[in-house]
Amino acid sequence: MSHPDFLWRNPDPEPAYDVVIAGGGGHGLATAYYLARNHGITNVAVLEKGWLAGGNMARNTTIIRSNYLWDESAALYEHSLELWEGLSEELDYDLRFSQRGVLNLAHSLSDVREGRRRVNANRLNGVDAEWLDAEEVKKFCPVINVSDRARHPVMGATLQRRGGIAKHDHVAWALARKADAYGIDLIQGCEVTGFEITKNRVTAVQTSRGRIAAGKVALAAAGHTSVLAERAGVRLPLQSHPLQALVSELLEPVLDCVVMSNAVHVYVSQAHKGELVMGAGIDAYTSYGQRGGVHVIEAQMAAALELFPIFSRVRVLRTWAGIVDVSPDASPVIGPTPVEGLYVNAGWGTGGFKATPGSGWVYAHTLAHDRPHPLAEPFGLERFTTGALIDEHGAAAVAH
Amino acid sequence: MLLIECPHCGPRDETEFHYGGQAGVAYPAGEVSDEEWAAYVFLRDNPKGWFRERWFHVHGCRTWFAVERHTVTHEIRTS
C-alpha cells in the first residue's frame, strides 16, 4: 500500500519571502492563492502553527450566504458568493458547493420587520432575497414546526436561494493544492512567536522554526489574531470567544435547506454525508480553550427541537468549539495596521467560512497594492475612531 | 460550565451570571481625543492566559465583582 499523491509539498521555511501569511486556515490559503493568481506574487509563505485548515476551517458549520444588511457588507459577502459560484471549476475540485437555500426565521413581530427590511435592502444591493410567510416556510421546508403554539412560533423567514453549504475540507485542500502549484510554501508546525520591527516597519517574523524575513506580513489567524498583533505592539478591537457546534449521527436525507434562527441561536443543515450540523451562539466569556459550556449546547438543542420536533430522538455524535474573533460591530477588520508592512484580516467572528474566497481576494489585493481593495476599504481599523461602524449584529445571525 | 465564586453567595453555576468583560477599565478623565475615546469604548485586552474580568450575579444577589480567570484552562481565582 502506498500513500496517495499528496496535494501539496511540505517544505521547510526559506530565510526570506516577499509576503508571509500568519495562519494557514481558509482565509490564509485563499489569500495566498489570490496573491499568485491575481497579482503574480508567488514568493509567499503561509505559516501554520498546527496543520493546514485545522482551526476554525475544520470547526465551522459551512454555511454560505450574502444576505447582510448594509451596503458595505452586502458588497463584500456578495462578491464572495459570486466567487463561490465558480470556485469548484476554477480550482478543479468538487467543493460540494450546494446552493440549497438559506432560511433566516422570524419569531416575533420585530423579527418580521427586521427580516422584511433586510430583504428589501438585499434586493437594492443585487443580493437575491425573498420574504416567505409561515405557510410558505412550511412548503419550502416541511419538517419545520410552524404551529403558532410553538415556544418560538415561525412568523415568516427570509430566503436566499443562492445560499447553501460547501465541504470545508475540500475548500481548504483545493486552495492549498493550487497555492502550492504556484510555488507558494505552505509551512505547517510553524508558529509565529514574534516580529522584528525596525523604524516602525516589520522586517521579519520569529517562528518556532527560526527567523523568516518578510517584505510584508499578513495576519490571518482568526481567534488568535489579537495574540499575534499584541506581539507587534498593536491592539485590535477583538475579543476571542468559543463558538460551539455539533453533529448528529448519520440520517437519511430529511432537511434539504439551511435553517437559521437569529432569535434562538441555532442554525441547522444536513451535510452531504447525512449528519445534521448545528451551531450555537458564542459562549459569553473570552477563551482560547476550544471548548464551551454544555448549557449553551443544551439551550441550542432545546430551541432546535422546538423548531424540528422530528429530530427529538436523534442522537448527538460529537460537539466541539472553535475560537472566533468577535469585533464590536460584528464586521471584519481588514487593512493596514499602525506598523508598516503589517496587515490584518480578522474579526470575521462567527461567519468567516462564507467569506473565504472574498476575504482572500480583497486581502491579496490590499497586500499587493499597499492600499485596501475598494470592497475592503470601509472595513479598516480607523472606523472605530471615526465612528463609521458597520453594524451587522442582525445579519450575523449568531448571538454575540 | 464554569463554577464562579460570588463574593456574597459563594460558588454558583455560570448560568446565574452575566459576563461583564475586562475589569478595571476606567472612564477617561478630562478632555480626550477621538483615539483615546475609541480605545475606551472598543479596545479591550484579549490575552491568552490570566484575565481579570467582571461578572454580574444577575440571577442572585445582583453583585458586580471581579475574578481572575485563565482563558485557556478556564481556572478561576478570586482576586
Tab-separated table of C-alpha atoms in Angstrom:
chain	number	residue	atom	x	y	z
A	1	MET	CA	0.000	0.000	0.000
A	2	SER	CA	1.410	3.340	-0.953
A	3	HIS	CA	0.119	6.702	0.170
A	4	PRO	CA	-1.952	8.501	-2.470
A	5	ASP	CA	-0.328	11.563	-4.022
A	6	PHE	CA	-0.024	14.489	-1.641
A	7	LEU	CA	-1.917	17.609	-2.682
A	8	TRP	CA	0.881	19.940	-1.598
A	9	ARG	CA	4.566	19.754	-0.675
A	10	ASN	CA	5.601	20.015	2.969
A	11	PRO	CA	8.555	22.406	2.629
A	12	ASP	CA	10.931	23.801	5.236
A	13	PRO	CA	10.889	27.579	5.517
A	14	GLU	CA	13.199	29.655	3.321
A	15	PRO	CA	15.112	32.505	5.023
A	16	ALA	CA	13.008	35.204	3.339
A	17	TYR	CA	9.761	35.808	1.474
A	18	ASP	CA	8.032	38.797	-0.117
A	19	VAL	CA	4.887	38.041	1.835
A	20	VAL	CA	4.465	35.931	4.959
A	21	ILE	CA	0.909	34.994	5.881
A	22	ALA	CA	0.427	34.032	9.537
A	23	GLY	CA	-2.367	31.477	9.625
A	24	GLY	CA	-2.990	28.524	7.314
A	25	GLY	CA	-6.757	28.390	7.519
A	26	GLY	CA	-9.244	29.133	4.789
A	27	HIS	CA	-8.583	32.856	4.676
A	28	GLY	CA	-4.798	32.479	4.743
A	29	LEU	CA	-4.872	29.894	1.963
A	30	ALA	CA	-7.308	31.927	-0.136
A	31	THR	CA	-5.120	34.995	0.319
A	32	ALA	CA	-2.057	33.048	-0.833
A	33	TYR	CA	-3.939	31.654	-3.809
A	34	TYR	CA	-5.221	35.052	-4.978
A	35	LEU	CA	-1.831	36.704	-4.400
A	36	ALA	CA	-0.480	34.319	-7.028
A	37	ARG	CA	-3.492	34.164	-9.320
A	38	ASN	CA	-4.463	37.840	-9.403
A	39	HIS	CA	-1.200	39.615	-8.680
A	40	GLY	CA	1.575	37.251	-9.762
A	41	ILE	CA	3.109	37.287	-6.277
A	42	THR	CA	4.397	33.797	-5.551
A	43	ASN	CA	7.361	34.299	-3.205
A	44	VAL	CA	4.950	33.721	-0.363
A	45	ALA	CA	4.873	31.546	2.745
A	46	VAL	CA	1.798	30.538	4.702
A	47	LEU	CA	2.842	29.748	8.276
A	48	GLU	CA	0.534	27.480	10.246
A	49	LYS	CA	1.229	26.615	13.868
A	50	GLY	CA	-0.735	23.365	13.658
A	51	TRP	CA	-1.783	21.634	10.464
A	52	LEU	CA	-3.411	23.310	7.486
A	53	ALA	CA	-7.043	24.247	7.991
A	54	GLY	CA	-7.229	22.562	11.404
A	55	GLY	CA	-8.643	25.551	13.284
A	56	ASN	CA	-11.951	27.217	12.526
A	57	MET	CA	-11.807	25.932	8.951
A	58	ALA	CA	-12.366	22.465	10.415
A	59	ARG	CA	-14.904	23.613	13.008
A	60	ASN	CA	-17.447	25.758	11.214
A	61	THR	CA	-20.919	24.816	10.005
A	62	THR	CA	-20.088	25.605	6.337
A	63	ILE	CA	-22.999	27.970	5.713
A	64	ILE	CA	-22.614	30.324	2.767
A	65	ARG	CA	-24.862	33.345	2.140
A	66	SER	CA	-24.584	37.045	1.418
A	67	ASN	CA	-27.810	38.490	2.847
A	68	TYR	CA	-26.199	41.169	5.015
A	69	LEU	CA	-27.951	44.426	5.762
A	70	TRP	CA	-25.568	47.271	4.984
A	71	ASP	CA	-24.215	48.214	1.549
A	72	GLU	CA	-20.586	47.646	2.574
A	73	SER	CA	-21.206	44.122	3.861
A	74	ALA	CA	-23.598	43.125	1.089
A	75	ALA	CA	-20.960	44.097	-1.494
A	76	LEU	CA	-18.206	42.152	0.263
A	77	TYR	CA	-20.187	38.984	1.001
A	78	GLU	CA	-21.917	39.029	-2.394
A	79	HIS	CA	-18.521	39.233	-4.067
A	80	SER	CA	-17.564	36.177	-2.048
A	81	LEU	CA	-20.736	34.325	-3.028
A	82	GLU	CA	-20.107	35.077	-6.709
A	83	LEU	CA	-16.617	33.612	-6.319
A	84	TRP	CA	-18.074	30.501	-4.664
A	85	GLU	CA	-20.312	30.045	-7.693
A	86	GLY	CA	-17.286	29.484	-9.940
A	87	LEU	CA	-14.813	28.100	-7.437
A	88	SER	CA	-15.194	24.339	-7.951
A	89	GLU	CA	-14.485	24.757	-11.632
A	90	GLU	CA	-11.678	27.223	-11.120
A	91	LEU	CA	-9.908	25.108	-8.506
A	92	ASP	CA	-10.666	21.929	-10.431
A	93	TYR	CA	-12.000	20.290	-7.291
A	94	ASP	CA	-15.562	19.389	-6.312
A	95	LEU	CA	-16.201	21.640	-3.321
A	96	ARG	CA	-19.689	20.156	-2.878
A	97	PHE	CA	-20.989	23.702	-3.085
A	98	SER	CA	-24.737	23.243	-2.817
A	99	GLN	CA	-27.000	26.274	-3.295
A	100	ARG	CA	-29.899	24.747	-1.424
A	101	GLY	CA	-31.280	27.969	0.019
A	102	VAL	CA	-30.847	29.601	3.431
A	103	LEU	CA	-33.834	30.473	5.596
A	104	ASN	CA	-33.491	33.053	8.372
A	105	LEU	CA	-36.541	32.601	10.584
A	106	ALA	CA	-38.567	35.343	12.244
A	107	HIS	CA	-40.170	34.533	15.604
A	108	SER	CA	-41.585	37.896	16.615
A	109	LEU	CA	-43.050	40.992	15.035
A	110	SER	CA	-39.744	42.796	15.326
A	111	ASP	CA	-38.010	39.821	13.658
A	112	VAL	CA	-40.564	40.111	10.850
A	113	ARG	CA	-39.921	43.816	10.391
A	114	GLU	CA	-36.160	43.294	10.532
A	115	GLY	CA	-36.374	40.416	8.047
A	116	ARG	CA	-38.521	42.301	5.546
A	117	ARG	CA	-36.248	45.299	5.815
A	118	ARG	CA	-33.267	43.076	5.117
A	119	VAL	CA	-34.967	41.524	2.071
A	120	ASN	CA	-35.557	44.992	0.669
A	121	ALA	CA	-32.026	46.131	1.453
A	122	ASN	CA	-30.603	42.972	-0.143
A	123	ARG	CA	-32.609	43.455	-3.338
A	124	LEU	CA	-31.443	47.042	-3.650
A	125	ASN	CA	-27.887	45.700	-3.456
A	126	GLY	CA	-28.462	42.993	-6.066
A	127	VAL	CA	-28.480	40.203	-3.489
A	128	ASP	CA	-31.233	37.652	-4.110
A	129	ALA	CA	-33.719	37.658	-1.248
A	130	GLU	CA	-37.337	36.715	-0.711
A	131	TRP	CA	-39.755	37.017	2.139
A	132	LEU	CA	-41.759	33.895	2.982
A	133	ASP	CA	-44.756	33.823	5.299
A	134	ALA	CA	-45.195	30.896	7.697
A	135	GLU	CA	-47.132	28.825	5.180
A	136	GLU	CA	-44.506	29.351	2.528
A	137	VAL	CA	-41.817	28.410	5.035
A	138	LYS	CA	-43.663	25.152	5.675
A	139	LYS	CA	-43.826	24.477	1.965
A	140	PHE	CA	-40.142	25.224	1.457
A	141	CYS	CA	-39.029	23.224	4.494
A	142	PRO	CA	-41.760	20.767	5.537
A	143	VAL	CA	-40.021	19.485	8.676
A	144	ILE	CA	-40.182	22.878	10.452
A	145	ASN	CA	-42.906	23.210	13.055
A	146	VAL	CA	-44.804	26.368	12.115
A	147	SER	CA	-47.571	25.953	14.695
A	148	ASP	CA	-48.418	29.266	16.346
A	149	ARG	CA	-48.440	27.411	19.682
A	150	ALA	CA	-44.722	26.658	19.465
A	151	ARG	CA	-42.374	28.178	22.013
A	152	HIS	CA	-40.719	30.035	19.141
A	153	PRO	CA	-43.510	30.397	16.561
A	154	VAL	CA	-42.352	30.829	12.969
A	155	MET	CA	-43.884	34.036	11.673
A	156	GLY	CA	-42.008	34.053	8.396
A	157	ALA	CA	-38.490	33.915	7.073
A	158	THR	CA	-36.093	35.471	4.662
A	159	LEU	CA	-34.887	33.127	1.949
A	160	GLN	CA	-31.704	33.433	-0.043
A	161	ARG	CA	-31.955	30.703	-2.667
A	162	ARG	CA	-28.341	31.137	-3.789
A	163	GLY	CA	-27.119	30.457	-0.254
A	164	GLY	CA	-26.125	26.996	0.867
A	165	ILE	CA	-23.228	24.921	2.130
A	166	ALA	CA	-19.899	23.548	0.900
A	167	LYS	CA	-17.494	20.894	2.088
A	168	HIS	CA	-14.971	22.793	4.185
A	169	ASP	CA	-12.121	20.296	3.887
A	170	HIS	CA	-12.407	20.224	0.115
A	171	VAL	CA	-12.246	24.024	0.062
A	172	ALA	CA	-9.043	24.044	2.098
A	173	TRP	CA	-7.428	21.221	0.149
A	174	ALA	CA	-8.322	22.746	-3.219
A	175	LEU	CA	-6.942	26.160	-2.282
A	176	ALA	CA	-3.809	24.613	-0.773
A	177	ARG	CA	-3.165	22.499	-3.844
A	178	LYS	CA	-3.454	25.483	-6.194
A	179	ALA	CA	-1.354	27.761	-3.971
A	180	ASP	CA	1.318	25.064	-3.775
A	181	ALA	CA	1.250	24.627	-7.539
A	182	TYR	CA	2.069	28.344	-7.880
A	183	GLY	CA	5.185	27.686	-5.786
A	184	ILE	CA	3.862	29.112	-2.524
A	185	ASP	CA	5.316	27.418	0.565
A	186	LEU	CA	2.671	26.059	2.954
A	187	ILE	CA	4.623	25.527	6.166
A	188	GLN	CA	2.935	23.558	8.907
A	189	GLY	CA	4.008	23.224	12.521
A	190	CYS	CA	5.441	26.743	12.354
A	191	GLU	CA	4.153	29.193	14.944
A	192	VAL	CA	4.822	32.919	14.699
A	193	THR	CA	6.271	33.877	18.085
A	194	GLY	CA	7.337	37.466	17.440
A	195	PHE	CA	8.074	40.219	14.963
A	196	GLU	CA	11.187	42.185	14.105
A	197	ILE	CA	10.211	45.795	13.692
A	198	THR	CA	12.705	48.488	12.632
A	199	LYS	CA	11.653	52.135	12.497
A	200	ASN	CA	8.008	51.075	12.743
A	201	ARG	CA	8.358	48.696	9.809
A	202	VAL	CA	8.084	44.929	10.103
A	203	THR	CA	11.108	43.198	8.572
A	204	ALA	CA	10.844	39.618	9.762
A	205	VAL	CA	8.894	37.165	11.850
A	206	GLN	CA	10.335	34.966	14.545
A	207	THR	CA	8.873	31.496	14.446
A	208	SER	CA	9.150	28.163	16.195
A	209	ARG	CA	11.219	27.153	13.147
A	210	GLY	CA	13.528	30.140	13.117
A	211	ARG	CA	13.640	33.669	11.748
A	212	ILE	CA	11.957	34.401	8.436
A	213	ALA	CA	12.494	37.762	6.762
A	214	ALA	CA	9.392	39.236	5.207
A	215	GLY	CA	8.591	42.163	2.937
A	216	LYS	CA	5.057	42.157	4.251
A	217	VAL	CA	3.346	40.216	6.983
A	218	ALA	CA	-0.337	39.366	6.751
A	219	LEU	CA	-2.176	38.231	9.871
A	220	ALA	CA	-4.934	35.712	9.185
A	221	ALA	CA	-5.164	33.839	12.456
A	222	ALA	CA	-8.863	34.260	13.361
A	223	GLY	CA	-9.265	33.863	17.139
A	224	HIS	CA	-5.526	34.171	17.734
A	225	THR	CA	-5.039	37.344	15.710
A	226	SER	CA	-5.026	39.633	18.716
A	227	VAL	CA	-2.398	37.445	20.417
A	228	LEU	CA	-0.153	37.880	17.369
A	229	ALA	CA	-0.897	41.578	16.965
A	230	GLU	CA	-0.021	42.187	20.602
A	231	ARG	CA	3.449	40.758	19.915
A	232	ALA	CA	3.801	43.524	17.319
A	233	GLY	CA	2.549	46.105	19.795
A	234	VAL	CA	-0.802	46.520	18.065
A	235	ARG	CA	-4.081	46.396	19.977
A	236	LEU	CA	-7.079	45.218	17.996
A	237	PRO	CA	-10.755	45.674	18.910
A	238	LEU	CA	-11.315	41.921	19.062
A	239	GLN	CA	-12.481	39.519	21.730
A	240	SER	CA	-11.960	35.789	21.310
A	241	HIS	CA	-14.848	33.537	22.294
A	242	PRO	CA	-15.662	29.842	21.978
A	243	LEU	CA	-18.300	29.066	19.360
A	244	GLN	CA	-19.753	25.607	19.656
A	245	ALA	CA	-21.276	23.290	17.112
A	246	LEU	CA	-22.355	19.671	16.969
A	247	VAL	CA	-23.266	16.913	14.575
A	248	SER	CA	-25.837	14.154	14.895
A	249	GLU	CA	-25.476	10.571	13.822
A	250	LEU	CA	-25.936	9.972	10.095
A	251	LEU	CA	-29.531	10.188	8.878
A	252	GLU	CA	-31.359	9.637	5.620
A	253	PRO	CA	-31.957	12.914	3.764
A	254	VAL	CA	-34.528	14.867	5.772
A	255	LEU	CA	-33.523	18.540	5.534
A	256	ASP	CA	-32.627	19.942	2.131
A	257	CYS	CA	-32.035	23.591	3.015
A	258	VAL	CA	-30.211	25.634	5.657
A	259	VAL	CA	-32.343	26.939	8.523
A	260	MET	CA	-31.073	29.704	10.778
A	261	SER	CA	-32.792	31.360	13.681
A	262	ASN	CA	-31.334	34.568	14.916
A	263	ALA	CA	-33.544	34.805	17.982
A	264	VAL	CA	-32.983	31.317	19.376
A	265	HIS	CA	-29.344	30.991	18.306
A	266	VAL	CA	-29.444	27.852	16.291
A	267	TYR	CA	-28.634	27.049	12.706
A	268	VAL	CA	-29.084	23.672	11.073
A	269	SER	CA	-28.271	21.943	7.828
A	270	GLN	CA	-27.777	18.357	6.784
A	271	ALA	CA	-24.328	17.571	5.485
A	272	HIS	CA	-23.844	15.537	2.323
A	273	LYS	CA	-22.856	12.505	4.378
A	274	GLY	CA	-26.142	12.697	6.312
A	275	GLU	CA	-25.339	14.170	9.691
A	276	LEU	CA	-27.273	17.177	10.956
A	277	VAL	CA	-24.841	20.036	11.556
A	278	MET	CA	-25.949	22.534	14.192
A	279	GLY	CA	-24.278	25.636	15.502
A	280	ALA	CA	-24.905	27.584	18.693
A	281	GLY	CA	-24.328	31.133	19.897
A	282	ILE	CA	-20.952	32.051	21.359
A	283	ASP	CA	-20.097	31.336	24.983
A	284	ALA	CA	-20.242	34.573	26.973
A	285	TYR	CA	-16.651	34.689	28.190
A	286	THR	CA	-13.409	35.153	26.286
A	287	SER	CA	-11.431	31.978	25.781
A	288	TYR	CA	-8.784	30.251	23.726
A	289	GLY	CA	-9.735	26.852	25.110
A	290	GLN	CA	-11.603	25.480	22.043
A	291	ARG	CA	-14.416	24.231	24.235
A	292	GLY	CA	-17.511	25.727	25.800
A	293	GLY	CA	-20.254	25.114	28.324
A	294	VAL	CA	-22.730	22.259	27.968
A	295	HIS	CA	-25.577	24.610	28.873
A	296	VAL	CA	-25.019	26.522	25.630
A	297	ILE	CA	-25.406	23.302	23.632
A	298	GLU	CA	-28.429	22.365	25.742
A	299	ALA	CA	-30.209	25.656	25.045
A	300	GLN	CA	-29.406	25.350	21.366
A	301	MET	CA	-30.783	21.792	21.218
A	302	ALA	CA	-33.919	22.814	23.072
A	303	ALA	CA	-34.553	25.536	20.506
A	304	ALA	CA	-33.774	23.168	17.647
A	305	LEU	CA	-36.295	20.628	18.948
A	306	GLU	CA	-38.996	23.281	19.158
A	307	LEU	CA	-38.365	24.073	15.516
A	308	PHE	CA	-37.900	20.455	14.441
A	309	PRO	CA	-39.892	18.067	16.674
A	310	ILE	CA	-39.000	15.332	14.169
A	311	PHE	CA	-35.405	15.406	15.473
A	312	SER	CA	-36.413	14.556	19.043
A	313	ARG	CA	-34.818	11.114	19.041
A	314	VAL	CA	-31.754	11.999	17.028
A	315	ARG	CA	-28.531	11.387	18.919
A	316	VAL	CA	-25.620	13.757	19.131
A	317	LEU	CA	-22.437	12.269	17.757
A	318	ARG	CA	-19.983	14.923	18.905
A	319	THR	CA	-19.688	18.567	19.889
A	320	TRP	CA	-16.735	20.905	19.592
A	321	ALA	CA	-15.784	24.559	19.673
A	322	GLY	CA	-13.669	26.947	17.662
A	323	ILE	CA	-12.272	30.266	18.832
A	324	VAL	CA	-13.890	33.151	16.994
A	325	ASP	CA	-12.641	36.727	16.958
A	326	VAL	CA	-15.602	38.980	17.576
A	327	SER	CA	-15.439	42.664	16.674
A	328	PRO	CA	-17.591	45.385	18.253
A	329	ASP	CA	-19.820	45.759	15.164
A	330	ALA	CA	-19.852	42.101	14.041
A	331	SER	CA	-17.965	43.077	10.880
A	332	PRO	CA	-14.415	42.128	9.919
A	333	VAL	CA	-11.311	44.280	10.251
A	334	ILE	CA	-9.298	44.304	7.016
A	335	GLY	CA	-6.359	46.519	6.122
A	336	PRO	CA	-3.095	48.046	7.269
A	337	THR	CA	-2.101	48.370	10.938
A	338	PRO	CA	-0.107	51.150	12.616
A	339	VAL	CA	3.033	49.067	11.890
A	340	GLU	CA	4.159	49.473	8.278
A	341	GLY	CA	4.119	46.270	6.283
A	342	LEU	CA	1.888	44.541	8.839
A	343	TYR	CA	-1.669	43.849	7.730
A	344	VAL	CA	-4.672	42.431	9.478
A	345	ASN	CA	-7.657	40.444	8.279
A	346	ALA	CA	-9.674	39.325	11.277
A	347	GLY	CA	-12.847	39.914	13.213
A	348	TRP	CA	-14.916	37.637	10.987
A	349	GLY	CA	-16.363	36.285	14.197
A	350	THR	CA	-18.945	33.603	13.670
A	351	GLY	CA	-19.227	33.995	9.901
A	352	GLY	CA	-15.815	33.651	8.319
A	353	PHE	CA	-16.291	30.493	6.267
A	354	LYS	CA	-18.724	32.024	3.794
A	355	ALA	CA	-16.256	34.826	3.186
A	356	THR	CA	-13.268	32.571	2.439
A	357	PRO	CA	-12.798	33.419	-1.257
A	358	GLY	CA	-13.967	37.025	-0.975
A	359	SER	CA	-11.764	37.674	2.035
A	360	GLY	CA	-8.735	36.171	0.295
A	361	TRP	CA	-9.479	38.207	-2.828
A	362	VAL	CA	-9.634	41.604	-1.125
A	363	TYR	CA	-6.794	40.835	1.300
A	364	ALA	CA	-4.473	39.750	-1.534
A	365	HIS	CA	-5.305	42.985	-3.373
A	366	THR	CA	-4.674	45.013	-0.228
A	367	LEU	CA	-1.262	43.353	0.231
A	368	ALA	CA	-0.288	43.630	-3.418
A	369	HIS	CA	-1.161	47.310	-3.788
A	370	ASP	CA	-0.383	48.550	-0.278
A	371	ARG	CA	-3.852	50.011	-0.030
A	372	PRO	CA	-7.217	48.490	0.705
A	373	HIS	CA	-9.261	46.872	-2.046
A	374	PRO	CA	-12.308	49.108	-2.648
A	375	LEU	CA	-14.576	46.440	-1.116
A	376	ALA	CA	-12.350	46.264	1.973
A	377	GLU	CA	-11.933	50.000	2.412
A	378	PRO	CA	-14.898	50.533	4.755
A	379	PHE	CA	-13.595	47.708	6.981
A	380	GLY	CA	-10.369	49.396	8.107
A	381	LEU	CA	-9.327	49.775	11.733
A	382	GLU	CA	-9.962	53.539	11.605
A	383	ARG	CA	-13.728	53.045	11.599
A	384	PHE	CA	-13.628	52.564	15.368
A	385	THR	CA	-12.234	56.056	15.715
A	386	THR	CA	-14.321	57.775	13.040
A	387	GLY	CA	-17.463	56.014	14.227
A	388	ALA	CA	-18.321	54.683	10.751
A	389	LEU	CA	-19.233	51.265	12.152
A	390	ILE	CA	-20.869	48.591	10.021
A	391	ASP	CA	-23.288	47.078	12.479
A	392	GLU	CA	-24.195	43.597	11.319
A	393	HIS	CA	-25.346	42.097	14.609
A	394	GLY	CA	-28.700	41.427	12.970
A	395	ALA	CA	-27.378	39.732	9.865
A	396	ALA	CA	-24.587	37.898	11.658
A	397	ALA	CA	-27.389	35.656	12.916
A	398	VAL	CA	-25.435	34.433	15.918
A	399	ALA	CA	-25.684	35.945	19.351
A	400	HIS	CA	-22.653	37.993	20.291
B	1	MET	CA	-19.980	25.166	32.820
B	2	LEU	CA	-17.921	27.467	34.994
B	3	LEU	CA	-18.291	27.467	38.759
B	4	ILE	CA	-17.956	31.102	39.778
B	5	GLU	CA	-17.343	32.303	43.303
B	6	CYS	CA	-19.731	35.154	44.069
B	7	PRO	CA	-18.311	37.189	46.974
B	8	HIS	CA	-21.772	37.287	48.578
B	9	CYS	CA	-23.366	33.937	47.655
B	10	GLY	CA	-20.356	31.662	47.255
B	11	PRO	CA	-19.747	29.261	44.367
B	12	ARG	CA	-22.598	29.212	41.845
B	13	ASP	CA	-23.183	27.943	38.323
B	14	GLU	CA	-22.187	30.147	35.414
B	15	THR	CA	-25.814	30.281	34.208
B	16	GLU	CA	-26.662	32.530	37.178
B	17	PHE	CA	-24.218	35.157	35.953
B	18	HIS	CA	-23.902	37.713	33.229
B	19	TYR	CA	-20.451	38.332	31.758
B	20	GLY	CA	-19.052	41.824	32.074
B	21	GLY	CA	-15.774	41.719	30.158
B	22	GLN	CA	-12.435	43.160	31.203
B	23	ALA	CA	-12.266	44.577	34.720
B	24	GLY	CA	-10.660	47.863	35.665
B	25	VAL	CA	-11.384	49.835	32.507
B	26	ALA	CA	-11.630	53.361	33.885
B	27	TYR	CA	-13.777	56.084	32.392
B	28	PRO	CA	-11.337	58.520	30.785
B	29	ALA	CA	-10.838	61.685	32.794
B	30	GLY	CA	-10.965	65.173	31.353
B	31	GLU	CA	-10.647	66.053	27.675
B	32	VAL	CA	-9.981	63.021	25.487
B	33	SER	CA	-9.016	62.710	21.836
B	34	ASP	CA	-11.071	60.624	19.387
B	35	GLU	CA	-8.386	57.932	19.587
B	36	GLU	CA	-8.496	57.797	23.374
B	37	TRP	CA	-12.280	57.679	23.366
B	38	ALA	CA	-12.291	54.917	20.721
B	39	ALA	CA	-9.822	52.953	22.836
B	40	TYR	CA	-12.022	53.350	25.897
B	41	VAL	CA	-15.141	52.236	24.039
B	42	PHE	CA	-13.779	49.490	21.789
B	43	LEU	CA	-10.321	48.254	22.837
B	44	ARG	CA	-10.098	45.524	25.460
B	45	ASP	CA	-7.295	43.178	26.382
B	46	ASN	CA	-7.736	39.752	24.842
B	47	PRO	CA	-4.948	37.739	26.456
B	48	LYS	CA	-4.248	34.046	26.145
B	49	GLY	CA	-3.687	33.393	29.837
B	50	TRP	CA	-4.817	35.061	33.030
B	51	PHE	CA	-7.500	37.722	32.564
B	52	ARG	CA	-9.135	39.948	35.151
B	53	GLU	CA	-12.805	40.222	34.307
B	54	ARG	CA	-16.160	41.260	35.732
B	55	TRP	CA	-19.178	39.098	36.379
B	56	PHE	CA	-22.681	40.136	37.436
B	57	HIS	CA	-24.701	37.782	39.652
B	58	VAL	CA	-27.835	38.657	37.714
B	59	HIS	CA	-29.974	35.733	38.944
B	60	GLY	CA	-28.720	36.014	42.509
B	61	CYS	CA	-27.647	38.888	44.719
B	62	ARG	CA	-27.038	41.222	41.738
B	63	THR	CA	-23.489	41.998	42.811
B	64	TRP	CA	-20.856	43.054	40.272
B	65	PHE	CA	-17.418	41.678	41.120
B	66	ALA	CA	-14.079	40.808	39.530
B	67	VAL	CA	-12.291	37.491	39.262
B	68	GLU	CA	-9.167	36.288	37.525
B	69	ARG	CA	-9.777	33.529	35.020
B	70	HIS	CA	-7.351	31.690	32.779
B	71	THR	CA	-8.586	31.894	29.196
B	72	VAL	CA	-7.186	28.500	28.210
B	73	THR	CA	-7.807	26.325	31.277
B	74	HIS	CA	-10.843	28.355	32.480
B	75	GLU	CA	-9.462	28.077	36.026
B	76	ILE	CA	-10.795	30.866	38.261
B	77	ARG	CA	-9.048	32.507	41.187
B	78	THR	CA	-10.636	35.331	43.151
B	79	SER	CA	-8.568	38.460	43.318
